[in-house]
Amino acid sequence: MTDFTIHHTPDPQADTSLPDPNQDTFFTTVLGFWMYLMTDCVFFAAFFATYAVLHNNTFGGPSSRELFSLSTAFIETMILLCSSVTCGMAMLAALRGKKNQIIAWLAVTFLLGASFMALELHEFTHLVESGNSWTRSAFLSSFFALVGTHGLHVSIGLLWMFVVTMQVFYWGVTVDTFRRLVVFSLFWHFLDVVWIFIFTFVYLMGVI
Amino acid sequence: MFGKLTLEAFKHEPSQTFAVISMALGGIALIGLIFYLKRWKWLWQEWFTTVDPKRIGIMYIIVALILFSKGFADALMMRMHQALSVGDAHGFLSPGHFQEVFSAHGTTMIFFVGMGMVFGFMNLIIPLQIGARDVAYPFLNALGFWLFASAATLSLVSLAIGRFSATGWLAYPPLSGLEYSPGEGVDYWIWIVQIAGVGTTLSGINFLVTILKMRCPGMKLMTMPIFTWSILCAMVLVIFAFPILTATLCMLTLDRYLGMHFFTVSGGGNLMMYVNLVWAWGHPEVYILILPAFGIFSEVVPTFSEKRLFGYVSMVWALILITFLSFIVWLHHFFTMGASANVNAFFGIMTMLIAIPTGVKIFNWLFTKFRGRVHFDSPMLWFFAFVLNFTIGGMTGILLSAPPVDFQVHNSLFLIAHFHGMVIGGMLFGVFCGFTYWFPKVTGFFLSERLNQYAFWCWFVGFLLAFMPLYMLGFMGATRRLDHYEEATNWNPLFLTVAAGAFIILCGAVIQIYGLFMSIKNRKKNMDLTGDPWNGRTLEWSIPSPPPIYNFAIIPTVDQIDPLWAIKRGQAPKPHYDYEDILLPKNTPMGLYIGILSLIFGFTMTWHIFWLALVSLFGIIGCVIFKLSSPAEHEVITAAEVKEIEAAYLRRSITA
Amino acid sequence: MHDHLSLKAIQKEWHGTVKSYLIGFIASFLLTTISFTLVSTHALTGHTLVYTIIGLALTQAILQLLFFLHVGQEPKPRWETIVFFFMVMVLLIIVGGSLWIMNDLNDRVMSEMTEAMSHD
């Protein structure tokens, strides 16, 4: 289809507190996605609340003190934090329109994110194989559900990252790909913020 | 290969078989009709692939009406059965079937009729009232509808294949857990509600952003129509409450599919947490249903009193206060679960507080009418019925909000009478009011006012007869969901009255459907040629009926409440007539495809046909990636075309 | 129907500098390390430890919200910020309320010990 860029010069004196019906798609999309992130926060909150209620219900089985490894959690935290920063670097490259830098930074972010998932899956596998799967107790159910939900979000983020990177590779930095990069980066940063609460309330509090 | 699905699933009790065959015949007749009229291409282009909220709104209402017939049939069956099932007689529904019927009734009415009507009205009216041409995310809007329709279809499929849930409309564990409901019923319920819930959440985000960002120039928040305000508040409730439901049902799903122990009796589960979480969603949900109805009355009452709404600012603050309060009252749904006096007292007091802003609204509507020129057309009749029935129901709500009283009547028919007063007396009457009010705008022709009035009286009398006795029955000890009782209770005469009331309501509903068909048949003789049959105050009445695809040829500029009255009184800024090219989003089949794939996903997950569920899930992901990677496509309506269309409307209204 | 502002105009509106990401990174790194160290070395114990690590977590979250997610830096009207605060309020109500209710109910459920005592 033809390119529908209409050249609309925003009035510098415009009262931006009133909505402009000709407003650009960019800010509308960002606001909408932000609202979605807010719903995701409430979604996670329900899992957090349930974990808080059920975390002592070990049904005779092992508790978090016996099962959690702080060193693993620390490494996972650092990996995810670094990936959040490298994602930020990709965004800075996008602001300057530097296609190759974007792809490079996103590749690093992807590797870090994939490492995070690998570690987490390893942790889960170990738990399951030692007889402590989610069927063992309500504590383990709520643990696997909460941390697993976060992991599922990260996995979806990895897929999304891959698609966005391909788009930048084929189409460069355009109005559309820039907007998609911004939206993706909001999602990726948000996952790191959620993780702060997971490592604090699940892992750290779990071994105290 | 077919999971748990066997031929057994197709065998039903006689009443169910009858329903399934009627449904199938109806479906076949409809498909035959479309073939006969050669309308497939038209359906595809104008309806199945549309991203126009005006069309999507109509589709929501059509689905809601179809599902209403199912939900209402459930209600009639229950009341007929209860009128007969006394002493040695046992009615005509087996206990198991009775349980499925009341579960289906509640689920259908809340998720498909209530939410369908709210979202339908939202789509039809919000863009028009805020002076916009479209919503913020047209494709997402279509997707939200198709997910809704997919869930509705799944609920109809659950009637035909296998059994539906027998655990009520909220599926409390442990009854809804794997141990006590190992069959497909609860799984059907879970996927129906989850798919519908995702659609609702997406549409909630959509309309919230639309109202915040796409109002026409000059329309500040405090000059928006109250209906728009009520939708704004309802959508805030949607986006913050629905994720709780999604999460809670995920946990129930994990219990049922992966053997987790969130809500199981063994393993350390805590089933009270389910009740807690589900009502943390459930209470905002009922306000999501009622606030738009309040908004509708705020539009109709001033228009039909020829007087501006009394207390605009207090109306807005009342809405905001109700929205906030609805997040801190949820425990009143389970006072009897055993919390301590402090907890019960806190939530009881919070519940009583909600009556205050609600009362403010009712008084404001009444003050609006005072010294106005009141027109007793059917929209106003619905308002009067609402004031009576909603107030009675609301007052019993205050009674219920006192924990000691609630301990006596929790889960009795007193409770049923209360909340039906809210949803029928409040929400449904609001919907009927809005339907009769906005019908000419949306379709371009009128409903028969005479038939509207007959239908109204049937509903009003029928409702009183069908629900007032329930208060008495509640006090006499009758619990809800009861499929049999003893002669000595003396409940039978009251149950007979209630059944009679249900039949009178049926007459009302039949008159409404008949009236709808007759209006469509006689539409050429009853056209709304001015676009403003009621002397409206808000922007939707400033454009032709039905609105052109672009809504407004020129985006209006407003500067006060009731902008159309301002224009009529010469107080408004004069519109200019420089037409511009208008870009509208192109149609897309992706919403429909994702809806169909979701239907397959829900069905195959229910029956544990996991390989096919995985395939459909990949299909959904693929469609989403494809759609979100495509550039936005538009169609252009040139300024010249707009000018011609507007000129044609002008000619038509002049020759009226 | 939405006009597309040119790419350059959007890029001027969006935020983020190397400085902001570095500050966010270093602060998060430090706060995380402190938290883990406090717990693993038992430098603090009991309620002090719990409140400290919660405080550190909240601080880190706020810093990431400011420096990575640029909350509060969007053009007026700041709908994102308003919605964010509303979400926090709902979150506190749901989580806090649920914990209050469930703990209260738990206190009133017969534990194994009292149940054994009642079956004399």
Coordinates of N, CA and C in Angstrom, one line a residue, chain A residues 13-196:
Chain A
Q13 N 2.4 26.7 19.9 CA 1.6 27.3 21.0 C 0.4 26.5 21.4
A14 N 0.2 25.4 20.8 CA -1.0 24.6 21.0 C -1.1 24.2 22.5
D15 N -2.4 24.2 23.0 CA -2.6 23.8 24.3 C -2.7 22.3 24.4
T16 N -1.6 21.7 24.8 CA -1.5 20.3 24.7 C -2.2 19.6 25.8
S17 N -2.9 20.3 26.7 CA -3.7 19.6 27.7 C -5.0 19.2 27.1
L18 N -5.4 19.8 26.0 CA -6.6 19.3 25.3 C -6.2 18.3 24.2
P19 N -7.0 17.3 24.0 CA -6.6 16.3 23.1 C -6.7 16.7 21.6
D20 N -5.8 16.3 20.8 CA -5.8 16.7 19.4 C -6.3 15.5 18.6
P21 N -7.4 15.6 17.9 CA -7.8 14.4 17.2 C -6.9 13.9 16.1
N22 N -6.0 14.8 15.7 CA -5.1 14.4 14.6 C -3.8 13.9 15.2
Q23 N -3.9 13.6 16.5 CA -2.6 13.2 17.2 C -2.0 11.9 16.6
D24 N -0.8 11.9 16.6 CA 0.0 10.9 16.1 C -0.2 9.5 16.8
T25 N -0.1 8.5 16.0 CA -0.3 7.1 16.5 C 0.7 6.7 17.6
F26 N 1.8 7.3 17.6 CA 2.9 6.9 18.5 C 2.5 7.0 20.0
F27 N 2.0 8.2 20.4 CA 1.7 8.4 21.8 C 0.4 7.6 22.2
T28 N -0.5 7.5 21.3 CA -1.7 6.7 21.6 C -1.3 5.2 21.8
T29 N -0.4 4.7 21.0 CA 0.0 3.3 21.1 C 0.8 3.1 22.5
V30 N 1.6 4.1 22.8 CA 2.4 3.9 24.0 C 1.5 4.0 25.2
L31 N 0.5 4.9 25.2 CA -0.4 4.9 26.3 C -1.2 3.6 26.5
G32 N -1.7 3.1 25.4 CA -2.4 1.9 25.4 C -1.6 0.7 25.9
F33 N -0.4 0.6 25.4 CA 0.5 -0.4 25.9 C 0.8 -0.3 27.4
W34 N 1.0 0.9 27.8 CA 1.2 1.2 29.2 C 0.0 0.7 30.1
M35 N -1.2 1.0 29.6 CA -2.4 0.5 30.3 C -2.3 -1.0 30.4
Y36 N -1.9 -1.7 29.3 CA -1.8 -3.1 29.3 C -0.8 -3.6 30.4
L37 N 0.3 -2.9 30.5 CA 1.3 -3.2 31.5 C 0.7 -3.1 32.9
M38 N -0.2 -2.0 33.1 CA -0.8 -1.9 34.4 C -1.7 -3.1 34.7
T39 N -2.4 -3.6 33.7 CA -3.2 -4.8 33.9 C -2.4 -6.0 34.2
D40 N -1.2 -6.0 33.6 CA -0.3 -7.1 33.9 C 0.2 -7.0 35.3
C41 N 0.4 -5.8 35.8 CA 0.8 -5.6 37.2 C -0.2 -6.2 38.2
V42 N -1.5 -6.0 37.9 CA -2.6 -6.5 38.7 C -2.6 -8.0 38.6
F43 N -2.4 -8.5 37.4 CA -2.3 -10.0 37.2 C -1.2 -10.6 38.1
F44 N 0.0 -10.0 38.0 CA 1.0 -10.5 38.9 C 0.7 -10.4 40.3
A45 N 0.0 -9.3 40.7 CA -0.3 -9.0 42.1 C -1.1 -10.2 42.7
A46 N -2.1 -10.7 41.8 CA -2.9 -11.8 42.3 C -2.1 -13.0 42.6
F47 N -1.1 -13.3 41.8 CA -0.2 -14.4 42.0 C 0.7 -14.1 43.3
F48 N 1.2 -12.9 43.4 CA 2.0 -12.6 44.6 C 1.1 -12.7 45.9
A49 N -0.1 -12.2 45.8 CA -1.0 -12.4 47.0 C -1.2 -13.8 47.4
T50 N -1.4 -14.6 46.3 CA -1.6 -16.1 46.6 C -0.4 -16.7 47.1
Y51 N 0.8 -16.3 46.6 CA 2.0 -16.9 47.1 C 2.2 -16.5 48.6
A52 N 1.8 -15.2 48.9 CA 2.0 -14.8 50.3 C 1.1 -15.6 51.2
V53 N -0.1 -16.0 50.7 CA -1.1 -16.7 51.5 C -0.6 -18.2 51.7
L54 N -0.1 -18.7 50.6 CA 0.2 -20.2 50.6 C 1.6 -20.6 50.8
H55 N 2.5 -19.6 51.0 CA 3.9 -20.0 51.0 C 4.3 -20.9 52.2
N56 N 3.5 -20.8 53.2 CA 3.9 -21.7 54.4 C 3.2 -23.0 54.3
N57 N 2.3 -23.2 53.3 CA 1.6 -24.5 53.3 C 2.4 -25.6 52.5
T58 N 3.4 -26.1 53.3 CA 4.3 -27.0 52.6 C 3.8 -28.5 52.7
F59 N 2.6 -28.7 53.4 CA 2.0 -30.0 53.5 C 3.0 -31.1 53.8
G60 N 3.8 -30.7 54.8 CA 4.8 -31.7 55.3 C 6.1 -31.8 54.4
G61 N 6.1 -31.2 53.3 CA 7.2 -31.2 52.4 C 8.2 -30.1 52.8
P62 N 9.3 -30.0 52.0 CA 10.3 -29.0 52.2 C 9.8 -27.6 52.0
S63 N 10.4 -26.6 52.7 CA 10.0 -25.3 52.6 C 11.0 -24.5 51.7
S64 N 10.8 -23.2 51.6 CA 11.7 -22.4 50.8 C 13.1 -22.4 51.3
R65 N 13.2 -22.5 52.6 CA 14.5 -22.5 53.2 C 15.4 -23.7 52.7
E66 N 14.7 -24.8 52.6 CA 15.5 -26.0 52.1 C 15.7 -26.0 50.6
L67 N 14.9 -25.3 49.9 CA 14.9 -25.5 48.4 C 15.6 -24.4 47.6
F68 N 15.6 -23.2 48.2 CA 16.0 -22.1 47.3 C 17.5 -21.8 47.4
S69 N 18.1 -21.5 46.2 CA 19.5 -21.2 46.2 C 19.7 -19.8 45.9
L70 N 20.3 -19.0 46.9 CA 20.5 -17.6 46.7 C 21.4 -17.3 45.6
S71 N 22.4 -18.1 45.4 CA 23.4 -17.8 44.4 C 22.8 -17.9 43.0
T72 N 22.0 -18.9 42.8 CA 21.3 -18.9 41.5 C 20.4 -17.7 41.3
A73 N 19.6 -17.4 42.3 CA 18.7 -16.2 42.2 C 19.5 -14.9 41.9
F74 N 20.7 -14.8 42.6 CA 21.5 -13.6 42.4 C 22.0 -13.5 40.9
I75 N 22.5 -14.6 40.4 CA 23.0 -14.6 39.0 C 21.8 -14.3 38.1
E76 N 20.7 -14.9 38.3 CA 19.5 -14.6 37.4 C 19.2 -13.2 37.5
T77 N 19.2 -12.6 38.7 CA 18.9 -11.2 38.8 C 19.8 -10.3 38.0
M78 N 21.1 -10.6 38.2 CA 22.1 -9.8 37.5 C 22.0 -9.9 36.0
I79 N 21.7 -11.1 35.5 CA 21.6 -11.3 34.0 C 20.4 -10.5 33.5
L80 N 19.3 -10.6 34.3 CA 18.1 -9.8 33.8 C 18.3 -8.3 33.8
L81 N 19.0 -7.9 34.9 CA 19.3 -6.5 35.0 C 20.2 -6.0 33.8
C82 N 21.2 -6.8 33.6 CA 22.1 -6.4 32.4 C 21.3 -6.4 31.1
S83 N 20.4 -7.3 31.0 CA 19.6 -7.4 29.7 C 18.7 -6.1 29.6
S84 N 18.2 -5.6 30.8 CA 17.4 -4.4 30.8 C 18.2 -3.2 30.3
V85 N 19.5 -3.2 30.7 CA 20.4 -2.1 30.3 C 20.7 -2.2 28.9
T86 N 21.0 -3.4 28.4 CA 21.4 -3.5 27.0 C 20.2 -3.2 26.1
C87 N 19.0 -3.5 26.6 CA 17.8 -3.1 25.9 C 17.7 -1.6 25.8
G88 N 18.1 -0.9 26.9 CA 18.1 0.5 26.9 C 19.1 1.1 25.9
M89 N 20.2 0.4 25.8 CA 21.2 0.8 24.8 C 20.7 0.7 23.4
A90 N 19.9 -0.4 23.2 CA 19.3 -0.5 21.9 C 18.4 0.6 21.6
M91 N 17.6 1.1 22.6 CA 16.7 2.2 22.4 C 17.5 3.5 22.1
L92 N 18.6 3.7 22.7 CA 19.4 4.9 22.4 C 19.9 4.8 21.0
A93 N 20.3 3.7 20.5 CA 20.7 3.5 19.1 C 19.5 3.8 18.2
A94 N 18.3 3.4 18.6 CA 17.1 3.7 17.8 C 16.8 5.2 17.7
L95 N 17.1 5.9 18.8 CA 16.9 7.3 18.8 C 17.8 8.0 17.8
R96 N 18.9 7.4 17.6 CA 19.9 8.0 16.6 C 19.7 7.3 15.2
G97 N 18.8 6.4 15.1 CA 18.6 5.7 13.8 C 19.6 4.8 13.4
K98 N 20.4 4.2 14.3 CA 21.6 3.4 14.0 C 21.1 1.9 13.9
K99 N 20.7 1.5 12.7 CA 20.2 0.1 12.6 C 21.1 -1.0 13.1
N100 N 22.3 -1.0 12.7 CA 23.2 -2.1 13.1 C 23.5 -2.2 14.6
Q101 N 23.6 -1.0 15.2 CA 23.8 -1.0 16.7 C 22.6 -1.5 17.4
I102 N 21.4 -1.2 16.9 CA 20.2 -1.7 17.5 C 20.2 -3.2 17.5
I103 N 20.5 -3.8 16.3 CA 20.5 -5.2 16.2 C 21.5 -5.9 17.1
A104 N 22.7 -5.2 17.2 CA 23.8 -5.8 18.0 C 23.3 -5.8 19.5
W105 N 22.8 -4.6 20.0 CA 22.4 -4.6 21.4 C 21.2 -5.5 21.6
L106 N 20.3 -5.7 20.7 CA 19.2 -6.6 20.9 C 19.7 -8.0 20.9
A107 N 20.7 -8.3 20.1 CA 21.3 -9.7 20.1 C 21.8 -10.0 21.5
V108 N 22.5 -9.0 22.1 CA 23.1 -9.2 23.4 C 22.0 -9.4 24.4
T109 N 20.9 -8.6 24.3 CA 19.8 -8.7 25.2 C 19.1 -10.0 25.1
F110 N 19.0 -10.5 23.9 CA 18.4 -11.8 23.7 C 19.2 -12.9 24.3
L111 N 20.5 -12.9 24.1 CA 21.4 -13.9 24.8 C 21.3 -13.9 26.3
L112 N 21.3 -12.7 26.8 CA 21.1 -12.6 28.3 C 19.7 -13.1 28.7
G113 N 18.7 -12.7 28.0 CA 17.4 -13.2 28.4 C 17.3 -14.7 28.2
A114 N 17.9 -15.3 27.2 CA 17.8 -16.7 27.0 C 18.6 -17.4 28.1
S115 N 19.7 -16.8 28.5 CA 20.5 -17.4 29.7 C 19.7 -17.4 30.9
F116 N 19.0 -16.3 31.1 CA 18.1 -16.2 32.3 C 17.1 -17.4 32.3
M117 N 16.5 -17.6 31.1 CA 15.5 -18.7 31.0 C 16.1 -20.0 31.2
A118 N 17.3 -20.2 30.7 CA 18.0 -21.5 30.8 C 18.3 -21.8 32.3
L119 N 18.7 -20.8 33.0 CA 19.0 -21.0 34.4 C 17.7 -21.3 35.2
E120 N 16.7 -20.6 34.9 CA 15.4 -20.8 35.6 C 14.9 -22.2 35.3
L121 N 14.9 -22.6 34.0 CA 14.4 -23.9 33.6 C 15.3 -25.0 34.3
H122 N 16.6 -24.7 34.4 CA 17.4 -25.7 35.1 C 17.0 -25.8 36.6
E123 N 16.7 -24.7 37.2 CA 16.3 -24.7 38.6 C 15.0 -25.4 38.7
F124 N 14.0 -25.2 37.8 CA 12.7 -25.9 37.9 C 12.9 -27.4 37.7
T125 N 13.7 -27.7 36.7 CA 14.0 -29.2 36.4 C 14.5 -29.9 37.6
H126 N 15.5 -29.2 38.3 CA 16.1 -29.8 39.5 C 15.0 -30.0 40.5
L127 N 14.2 -29.1 40.7 CA 13.1 -29.2 41.7 C 12.2 -30.4 41.4
V128 N 11.8 -30.5 40.1 CA 10.9 -31.5 39.7 C 11.5 -32.9 39.9
E129 N 12.8 -33.0 39.5 CA 13.5 -34.3 39.5 C 13.7 -34.7 40.9
S130 N 13.8 -33.8 41.9 CA 14.1 -34.2 43.3 C 12.8 -34.4 44.0
G131 N 11.7 -34.5 43.3 CA 10.4 -34.8 43.9 C 9.7 -33.6 44.4
N132 N 10.1 -32.4 44.1 CA 9.5 -31.2 44.6 C 8.8 -30.4 43.5
S133 N 8.0 -31.1 42.7 CA 7.3 -30.4 41.7 C 6.1 -29.7 42.2
W134 N 5.3 -29.1 41.4 CA 4.2 -28.2 41.8 C 3.0 -29.1 42.4
T135 N 3.1 -30.4 42.2 CA 2.0 -31.2 42.8 C 2.3 -31.6 44.2
R136 N 3.5 -31.2 44.7 CA 3.9 -31.6 46.1 C 3.1 -30.9 47.2
S137 N 2.9 -29.5 47.0 CA 2.3 -28.8 48.0 C 1.8 -27.4 47.4
A138 N 0.9 -26.8 48.2 CA 0.4 -25.5 47.8 C 1.5 -24.5 47.7
F139 N 2.5 -24.6 48.6 CA 3.7 -23.7 48.5 C 4.4 -23.8 47.2
L140 N 4.6 -25.0 46.8 CA 5.4 -25.2 45.5 C 4.5 -24.9 44.3
S141 N 3.1 -25.1 44.4 CA 2.3 -24.7 43.3 C 2.3 -23.2 43.1
S142 N 2.2 -22.5 44.2 CA 2.2 -21.0 44.1 C 3.6 -20.5 43.7
F143 N 4.7 -21.2 44.1 CA 6.0 -20.8 43.6 C 6.1 -20.9 42.1
F144 N 5.8 -22.2 41.7 CA 6.0 -22.4 40.2 C 5.1 -21.5 39.4
A145 N 3.9 -21.3 39.9 CA 2.9 -20.4 39.2 C 3.5 -19.0 39.1
L146 N 3.9 -18.4 40.2 CA 4.4 -17.0 40.2 C 5.6 -16.9 39.3
V147 N 6.6 -17.7 39.7 CA 7.9 -17.5 39.0 C 7.7 -18.0 37.5
G148 N 6.9 -19.0 37.3 CA 6.7 -19.5 36.0 C 6.0 -18.5 35.1
T149 N 5.0 -17.8 35.7 CA 4.3 -16.7 34.9 C 5.3 -15.7 34.5
H150 N 6.2 -15.3 35.4 CA 7.2 -14.3 35.0 C 8.1 -14.9 33.9
G151 N 8.5 -16.2 34.0 CA 9.3 -16.8 33.0 C 8.6 -16.9 31.6
L152 N 7.3 -17.2 31.7 CA 6.5 -17.2 30.5 C 6.5 -15.9 29.8
H153 N 6.3 -14.8 30.6 CA 6.4 -13.4 30.0 C 7.8 -13.2 29.4
V154 N 8.8 -13.6 30.1 CA 10.2 -13.5 29.5 C 10.3 -14.2 28.2
S155 N 9.7 -15.4 28.1 CA 9.8 -16.2 26.9 C 9.1 -15.5 25.7
I156 N 7.9 -15.0 26.1 CA 7.1 -14.2 25.1 C 7.9 -13.0 24.6
G157 N 8.6 -12.4 25.6 CA 9.5 -11.3 25.3 C 10.6 -11.6 24.3
L158 N 11.2 -12.8 24.5 CA 12.2 -13.3 23.6 C 11.7 -13.4 22.2
L159 N 10.5 -14.0 22.1 CA 9.9 -14.2 20.8 C 9.7 -12.8 20.1
W160 N 9.1 -11.9 20.9 CA 8.8 -10.6 20.4 C 10.1 -9.9 20.0
M161 N 11.1 -10.1 20.8 CA 12.4 -9.4 20.5 C 12.9 -9.9 19.2
F162 N 12.8 -11.2 19.0 CA 13.3 -11.8 17.7 C 12.5 -11.2 16.5
V163 N 11.2 -11.1 16.6 CA 10.4 -10.5 15.5 C 10.8 -9.1 15.3
V164 N 10.9 -8.3 16.4 CA 11.2 -6.9 16.2 C 12.6 -6.7 15.6
T165 N 13.5 -7.5 16.0 CA 14.9 -7.4 15.4 C 14.9 -7.7 13.9
M166 N 14.1 -8.7 13.5 CA 14.0 -9.1 12.1 C 13.4 -7.9 11.4
Q167 N 12.4 -7.2 12.0 CA 11.8 -6.1 11.3 C 12.8 -4.9 11.1
V168 N 13.6 -4.7 12.1 CA 14.6 -3.6 12.0 C 15.6 -4.0 10.9
F169 N 15.9 -5.3 10.9 CA 16.9 -5.8 9.9 C 16.4 -5.6 8.5
Y170 N 15.1 -5.9 8.3 CA 14.6 -5.8 6.9 C 14.2 -4.4 6.5
W171 N 13.6 -3.6 7.5 CA 13.0 -2.4 7.1 C 13.7 -1.1 7.7
G172 N 14.8 -1.4 8.5 CA 15.5 -0.3 9.1 C 14.6 0.4 10.2
V173 N 15.0 1.6 10.5 CA 14.3 2.4 11.6 C 13.3 3.3 10.9
T174 N 12.0 2.9 10.9 CA 10.9 3.7 10.4 C 10.0 4.1 11.5
V175 N 9.0 4.9 11.1 CA 8.0 5.3 12.1 C 7.5 4.1 12.9
D176 N 7.1 3.1 12.1 CA 6.5 1.9 12.7 C 7.5 1.0 13.5
T177 N 8.7 0.8 13.0 CA 9.6 -0.1 13.7 C 10.1 0.7 15.0
F178 N 10.3 2.0 14.9 CA 10.7 2.7 16.1 C 9.6 2.6 17.2
R179 N 8.4 2.7 16.8 CA 7.3 2.6 17.8 C 7.3 1.2 18.4
R180 N 7.5 0.2 17.5 CA 7.5 -1.2 18.0 C 8.6 -1.4 19.0
L181 N 9.8 -0.8 18.7 CA 10.9 -1.0 19.6 C 10.6 -0.3 20.9
V182 N 10.0 0.8 20.9 CA 9.7 1.5 22.2 C 8.7 0.6 23.0
V183 N 7.7 0.1 22.4 CA 6.7 -0.7 23.1 C 7.4 -1.9 23.6
F184 N 8.2 -2.6 22.8 CA 8.9 -3.8 23.3 C 9.8 -3.4 24.5
S185 N 10.5 -2.3 24.4 CA 11.4 -2.0 25.5 C 10.7 -1.7 26.8
L186 N 9.5 -1.1 26.7 CA 8.7 -0.9 27.9 C 8.4 -2.3 28.5
F187 N 8.0 -3.3 27.7 CA 7.7 -4.6 28.2 C 8.9 -5.2 28.9
W188 N 10.0 -5.1 28.2 CA 11.2 -5.8 28.8 C 11.7 -5.2 30.1
H189 N 11.6 -3.8 30.2 CA 12.0 -3.2 31.4 C 11.0 -3.5 32.5
F190 N 9.7 -3.6 32.2 CA 8.7 -3.9 33.1 C 9.0 -5.3 33.7
L191 N 9.4 -6.3 32.9 CA 9.7 -7.6 33.4 C 10.8 -7.6 34.5
D192 N 11.8 -6.7 34.3 CA 12.8 -6.6 35.3 C 12.3 -6.0 36.6
V193 N 11.4 -5.0 36.5 CA 10.8 -4.4 37.7 C 10.0 -5.5 38.5
V194 N 9.3 -6.3 37.8 CA 8.5 -7.4 38.4 C 9.5 -8.3 39.1
W195 N 10.6 -8.6 38.4 CA 11.6 -9.6 39.0 C 12.2 -9.1 40.3
I196 N 12.3 -7.7 40.5 CA 12.8 -7.2 41.8 C 11.9 -7.7 42.9

